[in-house]
Amino acid sequence: MADYEVYNPEYSQEEKKKKNFNPKKLIIILIIIGIGIYFLTGIYQVGPSEVSLVKTFGKYTYTSGPGIHYNLPLPIQSRTILDIRSVKKIEIGFDTDGFTKQASYSSNVDESNMITGDENILSVEAVVQYRINDPVKFVFNLTSDYDLVKFTTESILRERVALSEIDDVLTAERDEIAMETAKIVQETLNEYDAGILIENVYLQDVNPPDPVVAAFNDVNNAKQDKEKSINEAQRYSNDVIPNAEGEAQKILREAESYAYEKVAIATGESEKFKSILKEYQAAENITKKRLILDSIKEMLESSKIKIISDNGGTLKLLNLDEVLGGDVK
């Protein structure tokens, strides 16, 4: 039997590769690639409205702003990225169900019903807007910012509504209650070191609960009628009283004028009598005759009966008819 080996070129190349293959090199390459991928996981990007908090072995190390950054991968370092510019919204007393062509809402009676200071019930729906103003406090001091802001605001809003009467909450104090609530909520969150800034609290809808709306409207209508009647009475009073006072003053002035006139006349007559009396006492007979003649002259001047004398002169006689008040002719 011949001792020889058949030469196959392709088989020869495969055998050559198997002989050159080194598993240790492959493992080293894979390890190098794995290490590279591991370190590449430390590259990250921070958005324009975001910041990144980097922790080293669980302890806060530094904060980085917008841009491309790198931190050592876990478990050496970790990062938390926060949006600190976007305003978050929390609804109290209602829930937004969704948006189709327009938003739809559903009431949350347990949250919205609040008692006023005069022991009435109001349905108060509010919206709280807030954002992060201290990322470190926000991340390391809070477990749920939503629950903290919602329950704190609801509690303080209930207390504030309970200090006011129902009419004030519905009208004059509505905005004041919202502003005071925002202020107190902010002070409370600052005490908690929450790192949250309250942007706004506004009362979206304040009305009586649905079951008492009709009765409440009746009461309001009655109050409006009452105010209307009071205003009409006041307007009538403002019209009548000044006129009456003016008329009274006019009558009083006329009475005073009449009194002054009579007093002045009486005083004049009295002075005239005194002067005549003085003349009379000085020349009694002459004055007596003069008075008689003046009286006769005065009677003749007012007489309607006239006598024509023979020489054509006219004599006036005493009007006895007028003096006696009878039918004397």
Short mmCIF file of C-alpha atoms in Angstrom, two decimals:
data_model
loop_
_atom_site.label_atom_id
_atom_site.label_comp_id
_atom_site.label_asym_id
_atom_site.label_seq_id
_atom_site.Cartn_x
_atom_site.Cartn_y
_atom_site.Cartn_z
CA MET A 1 0.00 0.00 0.00
CA ALA A 2 1.42 3.32 -1.08
CA ASP A 3 2.27 5.86 1.68
CA TYR A 4 1.12 9.31 0.35
CA GLU A 5 -1.22 12.27 1.24
CA VAL A 6 -3.69 13.88 -1.15
CA TYR A 7 -3.22 17.68 -1.26
CA ASN A 8 -6.38 19.81 -1.15
CA PRO A 9 -5.69 23.62 -1.27
CA GLU A 10 -9.05 24.71 0.34
CA TYR A 11 -8.77 22.22 3.11
CA SER A 12 -5.30 23.43 3.70
CA GLN A 13 -6.43 27.08 4.27
CA GLU A 14 -9.14 26.04 6.77
CA GLU A 15 -6.68 24.00 8.70
CA LYS A 16 -4.30 26.90 8.72
CA LYS A 17 -6.97 29.28 10.20
CA LYS A 18 -7.82 26.77 12.90
CA LYS A 19 -4.25 26.47 13.79
CA ASN A 20 -3.89 30.35 13.98
CA PHE A 21 -7.14 30.90 16.06
CA ASN A 22 -6.39 31.97 19.64
CA PRO A 23 -9.42 32.08 22.06
CA LYS A 24 -7.57 34.17 24.62
CA LYS A 25 -7.16 37.00 22.14
CA LEU A 26 -10.87 36.95 21.38
CA ILE A 27 -11.78 37.14 25.07
CA ILE A 28 -9.41 40.06 25.56
CA ILE A 29 -10.93 41.88 22.62
CA LEU A 30 -14.43 41.27 23.91
CA ILE A 31 -13.44 42.50 27.34
CA ILE A 32 -11.94 45.64 25.84
CA ILE A 33 -15.10 46.24 23.82
CA GLY A 34 -17.25 45.64 26.90
CA ILE A 35 -15.20 48.05 28.95
CA GLY A 36 -15.47 50.62 26.20
CA ILE A 37 -19.24 50.25 26.03
CA TYR A 38 -19.40 50.45 29.82
CA PHE A 39 -17.57 53.76 29.90
CA LEU A 40 -19.54 55.11 26.96
CA THR A 41 -22.73 54.77 29.02
CA GLY A 42 -21.48 57.72 31.04
CA ILE A 43 -22.10 60.13 28.16
CA TYR A 44 -25.38 61.98 28.41
CA GLN A 45 -27.11 65.12 27.18
CA VAL A 46 -28.99 67.72 29.26
CA GLY A 47 -31.79 69.67 27.57
CA PRO A 48 -32.15 73.50 27.53
CA SER A 49 -34.66 73.50 30.38
CA GLU A 50 -32.97 70.75 32.39
CA VAL A 51 -30.18 70.24 34.91
CA SER A 52 -28.36 67.08 35.89
CA LEU A 53 -27.55 66.13 39.49
CA VAL A 54 -24.58 63.75 39.67
CA LYS A 55 -24.09 61.45 42.64
CA THR A 56 -20.92 59.59 43.50
CA PHE A 57 -21.55 56.39 45.44
CA GLY A 58 -25.01 57.77 46.28
CA LYS A 59 -23.84 61.16 47.56
CA TYR A 60 -24.58 64.38 45.73
CA THR A 61 -21.46 65.66 43.94
CA TYR A 62 -22.33 68.42 41.47
CA THR A 63 -24.93 69.90 39.14
CA SER A 64 -24.45 70.29 35.41
CA GLY A 65 -26.46 72.45 33.07
CA PRO A 66 -27.59 72.05 29.45
CA GLY A 67 -25.20 70.34 26.99
CA ILE A 68 -23.21 67.12 26.56
CA HIS A 69 -21.68 65.76 29.78
CA TYR A 70 -19.99 62.67 31.14
CA ASN A 71 -20.02 60.90 34.46
CA LEU A 72 -18.55 57.61 35.52
CA PRO A 73 -20.99 54.74 35.00
CA LEU A 74 -22.78 52.86 37.72
CA PRO A 75 -22.08 51.90 40.42
CA ILE A 76 -19.48 54.64 40.73
CA GLN A 77 -21.66 57.57 39.72
CA SER A 78 -25.29 58.13 38.80
CA ARG A 79 -27.27 61.12 37.59
CA THR A 80 -30.78 62.53 37.83
CA ILE A 81 -32.01 64.91 35.14
CA LEU A 82 -34.71 67.41 36.08
CA ASP A 83 -36.80 69.86 34.07
CA ILE A 84 -36.63 73.02 36.16
CA ARG A 85 -38.33 75.48 33.78
CA SER A 86 -41.54 73.74 32.85
CA VAL A 87 -44.56 74.67 34.98
CA LYS A 88 -46.49 71.75 36.43
CA LYS A 89 -50.23 71.88 37.12
CA ILE A 90 -52.32 70.20 39.80
CA GLU A 91 -56.13 70.20 39.79
CA ILE A 92 -58.14 70.33 43.00
CA GLY A 93 -61.86 69.56 42.97
CA PHE A 94 -61.99 68.35 39.39
CA ASP A 95 -60.16 66.12 36.92
CA THR A 96 -59.38 66.73 33.29
CA ASP A 97 -60.66 63.67 31.46
CA GLY A 98 -58.98 64.33 28.15
CA PHE A 99 -58.94 66.44 25.05
CA THR A 100 -60.82 65.74 21.86
CA LYS A 101 -62.14 68.83 20.13
CA GLN A 102 -62.34 70.50 23.53
CA ALA A 103 -61.33 69.62 27.05
CA SER A 104 -63.76 67.69 29.23
CA TYR A 105 -63.83 67.78 33.01
CA SER A 106 -65.40 65.80 35.82
CA SER A 107 -66.01 67.07 39.33
CA ASN A 108 -64.39 65.53 42.37
CA VAL A 109 -66.96 66.25 45.07
CA ASP A 110 -64.79 64.96 47.92
CA GLU A 111 -62.18 67.57 47.09
CA SER A 112 -64.35 70.47 45.94
CA ASN A 113 -66.97 70.68 48.72
CA MET A 114 -65.80 73.13 51.38
CA ILE A 115 -67.53 74.74 54.38
CA THR A 116 -67.60 78.52 54.67
CA GLY A 117 -67.43 80.59 57.83
CA ASP A 118 -71.24 80.98 57.96
CA GLU A 119 -71.67 77.18 57.72
CA ASN A 120 -72.63 76.96 54.06
CA ILE A 121 -71.20 74.54 51.54
CA LEU A 122 -69.46 75.65 48.40
CA SER A 123 -67.97 73.74 45.50
CA VAL A 124 -64.49 75.20 45.03
CA GLU A 125 -62.36 74.08 42.08
CA ALA A 126 -58.78 75.31 42.04
CA VAL A 127 -55.62 74.95 39.97
CA VAL A 128 -52.07 75.09 41.36
CA GLN A 129 -49.10 75.87 39.11
CA TYR A 130 -45.57 75.27 40.34
CA ARG A 131 -42.04 74.52 39.19
CA ILE A 132 -38.72 73.39 40.65
CA ASN A 133 -36.54 76.19 41.97
CA ASP A 134 -33.99 74.15 43.96
CA PRO A 135 -33.17 70.83 42.24
CA VAL A 136 -31.00 69.50 45.09
CA LYS A 137 -33.70 69.98 47.74
CA PHE A 138 -36.35 68.72 45.33
CA VAL A 139 -34.50 65.45 44.61
CA PHE A 140 -33.12 64.65 48.04
CA ASN A 141 -35.97 65.89 50.30
CA LEU A 142 -39.10 64.79 48.43
CA THR A 143 -40.62 61.49 47.50
CA SER A 144 -43.73 62.85 45.70
CA ASP A 145 -43.97 66.52 44.81
CA TYR A 146 -47.47 65.98 43.36
CA ASP A 147 -48.95 64.66 46.62
CA LEU A 148 -47.14 67.24 48.74
CA VAL A 149 -48.32 70.25 46.69
CA LYS A 150 -51.85 68.91 46.19
CA PHE A 151 -52.61 68.02 49.80
CA THR A 152 -50.90 71.11 51.21
CA THR A 153 -52.84 73.43 48.90
CA GLU A 154 -56.17 71.68 49.50
CA SER A 155 -55.73 71.86 53.27
CA ILE A 156 -54.77 75.54 53.31
CA LEU A 157 -57.53 76.46 50.85
CA ARG A 158 -60.13 74.79 53.09
CA GLU A 159 -58.88 76.72 56.09
CA ARG A 160 -59.01 80.02 54.19
CA VAL A 161 -62.54 79.41 52.86
CA ALA A 162 -63.69 78.55 56.38
CA LEU A 163 -62.69 82.05 57.51
CA SER A 164 -65.03 83.83 55.05
CA GLU A 165 -68.75 83.98 54.50
CA ILE A 166 -70.30 82.47 51.42
CA ASP A 167 -71.10 85.77 49.68
CA ASP A 168 -67.55 87.00 50.14
CA VAL A 169 -66.07 83.79 48.73
CA LEU A 170 -68.33 84.05 45.69
CA THR A 171 -67.59 87.72 45.02
CA ALA A 172 -65.25 90.17 46.74
CA GLU A 173 -62.74 87.84 48.44
CA ARG A 174 -62.36 85.28 45.66
CA ASP A 175 -59.06 86.60 44.29
CA GLU A 176 -57.83 87.50 47.76
CA ILE A 177 -58.37 83.90 48.94
CA ALA A 178 -56.41 82.57 45.97
CA MET A 179 -53.47 84.89 46.59
CA GLU A 180 -53.36 84.24 50.34
CA THR A 181 -53.52 80.48 49.71
CA ALA A 182 -50.58 80.66 47.30
CA LYS A 183 -48.57 82.67 49.83
CA ILE A 184 -49.23 80.29 52.74
CA VAL A 185 -48.55 77.20 50.59
CA GLN A 186 -45.21 78.68 49.54
CA GLU A 187 -44.27 79.39 53.17
CA THR A 188 -45.20 75.84 54.15
CA LEU A 189 -43.18 74.29 51.33
CA ASN A 190 -40.19 76.44 52.27
CA GLU A 191 -40.37 75.03 55.79
CA TYR A 192 -40.25 71.56 54.25
CA ASP A 193 -37.19 72.49 52.11
CA ALA A 194 -39.15 71.18 49.15
CA GLY A 195 -37.32 73.20 46.50
CA ILE A 196 -40.66 74.14 44.87
CA LEU A 197 -41.84 77.57 43.75
CA ILE A 198 -45.60 78.16 43.62
CA GLU A 199 -46.27 80.17 40.48
CA ASN A 200 -49.99 80.63 40.93
CA VAL A 201 -53.12 79.43 42.69
CA TYR A 202 -56.38 80.45 41.11
CA LEU A 203 -59.96 79.47 41.80
CA GLN A 204 -61.31 78.13 38.54
CA ASP A 205 -64.93 77.70 39.60
CA VAL A 206 -66.71 78.63 42.84
CA ASN A 207 -70.40 77.77 43.05
CA PRO A 208 -72.90 76.15 45.38
CA PRO A 209 -73.10 72.35 45.02
CA ASP A 210 -75.49 71.20 42.29
CA PRO A 211 -78.24 69.89 44.67
CA VAL A 212 -78.68 73.35 46.25
CA VAL A 213 -78.21 75.57 43.21
CA ALA A 214 -81.95 76.25 42.81
CA ALA A 215 -82.43 77.15 46.47
CA PHE A 216 -79.30 79.29 46.39
CA ASN A 217 -80.56 81.16 43.34
CA ASP A 218 -83.88 81.79 45.10
CA VAL A 219 -82.04 83.24 48.08
CA ASN A 220 -79.96 85.44 45.81
CA ASN A 221 -83.03 86.66 43.96
CA ALA A 222 -84.70 87.49 47.27
CA LYS A 223 -81.59 89.41 48.36
CA GLN A 224 -81.53 91.30 45.08
CA ASP A 225 -85.21 92.18 45.47
CA LYS A 226 -84.50 93.35 49.00
CA GLU A 227 -81.61 95.52 47.83
CA LYS A 228 -83.77 96.87 45.00
CA SER A 229 -86.57 97.83 47.43
CA ILE A 230 -84.09 99.44 49.81
CA ASN A 231 -82.56 101.44 46.97
CA GLU A 232 -85.96 102.58 45.73
CA ALA A 233 -86.99 103.61 49.26
CA GLN A 234 -83.69 105.43 49.69
CA ARG A 235 -84.13 107.19 46.35
CA TYR A 236 -87.69 108.21 47.33
CA SER A 237 -86.45 109.37 50.70
CA ASN A 238 -83.69 111.39 49.07
CA ASP A 239 -86.30 113.04 46.86
CA VAL A 240 -89.07 113.72 49.40
CA ILE A 241 -87.14 114.67 52.52
CA PRO A 242 -85.15 117.55 50.94
CA ASN A 243 -88.35 118.94 49.39
CA ALA A 244 -90.17 118.72 52.71
CA GLU A 245 -87.24 120.31 54.51
CA GLY A 246 -87.15 123.08 51.89
CA GLU A 247 -90.87 123.72 52.23
CA ALA A 248 -90.55 123.79 56.02
CA GLN A 249 -87.74 126.32 55.80
CA LYS A 250 -89.81 128.41 53.38
CA ILE A 251 -92.81 128.42 55.77
CA LEU A 252 -90.54 129.22 58.70
CA ARG A 253 -88.96 132.15 56.84
CA GLU A 254 -92.39 133.47 55.87
CA ALA A 255 -93.58 133.19 59.47
CA GLU A 256 -90.51 135.00 60.72
CA SER A 257 -90.98 137.68 58.07
CA TYR A 258 -94.65 138.06 59.03
CA ALA A 259 -93.69 138.32 62.70
CA TYR A 260 -91.05 140.93 61.98
CA GLU A 261 -93.54 142.88 59.86
CA LYS A 262 -96.25 142.84 62.55
CA VAL A 263 -93.79 143.76 65.27
CA ALA A 264 -92.48 146.59 63.14
CA ILE A 265 -96.02 147.88 62.45
CA ALA A 266 -97.00 147.59 66.11
CA THR A 267 -93.82 149.36 67.11
CA GLY A 268 -94.56 152.14 64.61
CA GLU A 269 -98.12 152.49 65.84
CA SER A 270 -96.92 152.52 69.38
CA GLU A 271 -94.36 155.22 68.61
CA LYS A 272 -97.06 157.21 66.74
CA PHE A 273 -99.41 156.89 69.71
CA LYS A 274 -96.69 158.03 72.07
CA SER A 275 -95.96 161.11 69.95
CA ILE A 276 -99.70 161.95 69.81
CA LEU A 277 -99.99 161.38 73.51
CA LYS A 278 -97.15 163.76 74.06
CA GLU A 279 -98.87 166.42 71.91
CA TYR A 280 -102.16 165.73 73.63
CA GLN A 281 -100.65 166.23 77.07
CA ALA A 282 -98.98 169.46 75.89
CA ALA A 283 -102.20 170.93 74.27
CA GLU A 284 -105.11 168.80 75.24
CA ASN A 285 -108.01 170.78 73.68
CA ILE A 286 -106.26 171.53 70.42
CA THR A 287 -105.13 168.01 69.99
CA LYS A 288 -108.59 166.66 70.87
CA LYS A 289 -110.23 168.84 68.22
CA ARG A 290 -107.60 167.96 65.66
CA LEU A 291 -108.17 164.29 66.27
CA ILE A 292 -111.93 164.68 65.92
CA LEU A 293 -111.54 166.60 62.70
CA ASP A 294 -109.09 164.07 61.32
CA SER A 295 -111.52 161.28 62.11
CA ILE A 296 -114.46 163.09 60.48
CA LYS A 297 -112.32 163.83 57.45
CA GLU A 298 -111.32 160.25 57.17
CA MET A 299 -114.92 159.05 57.39
CA LEU A 300 -116.13 161.53 54.79
CA GLU A 301 -113.37 160.53 52.34
CA SER A 302 -114.53 156.93 52.47
CA SER A 303 -118.26 157.71 52.27
CA LYS A 304 -120.29 156.62 49.17
CA ILE A 305 -123.27 158.99 49.80
CA LYS A 306 -122.70 162.41 48.43
CA ILE A 307 -124.81 165.63 48.85
CA ILE A 308 -124.71 168.40 46.27
CA SER A 309 -125.05 171.84 47.82
CA ASP A 310 -126.91 174.77 46.34
CA ASN A 311 -123.83 176.37 45.05
CA GLY A 312 -122.97 173.21 43.10
CA GLY A 313 -120.32 171.96 45.54
CA THR A 314 -120.14 168.32 46.56
CA LEU A 315 -120.34 167.17 50.20
CA LYS A 316 -119.37 163.74 51.32
CA LEU A 317 -121.36 162.08 54.10
CA LEU A 318 -120.64 159.13 56.31
CA ASN A 319 -121.44 155.83 54.69
CA LEU A 320 -123.82 154.59 57.35
CA ASP A 321 -124.73 151.49 55.38
CA GLU A 322 -121.16 150.33 55.39
CA VAL A 323 -120.54 151.37 58.99
CA LEU A 324 -123.67 149.63 60.36
CA GLY A 325 -123.55 146.66 57.96
CA GLY A 326 -127.37 146.88 57.36
CA ASP A 327 -129.77 148.06 54.68
CA VAL A 328 -129.77 151.74 55.63
CA LYS A 329 -130.57 153.96 52.64
#
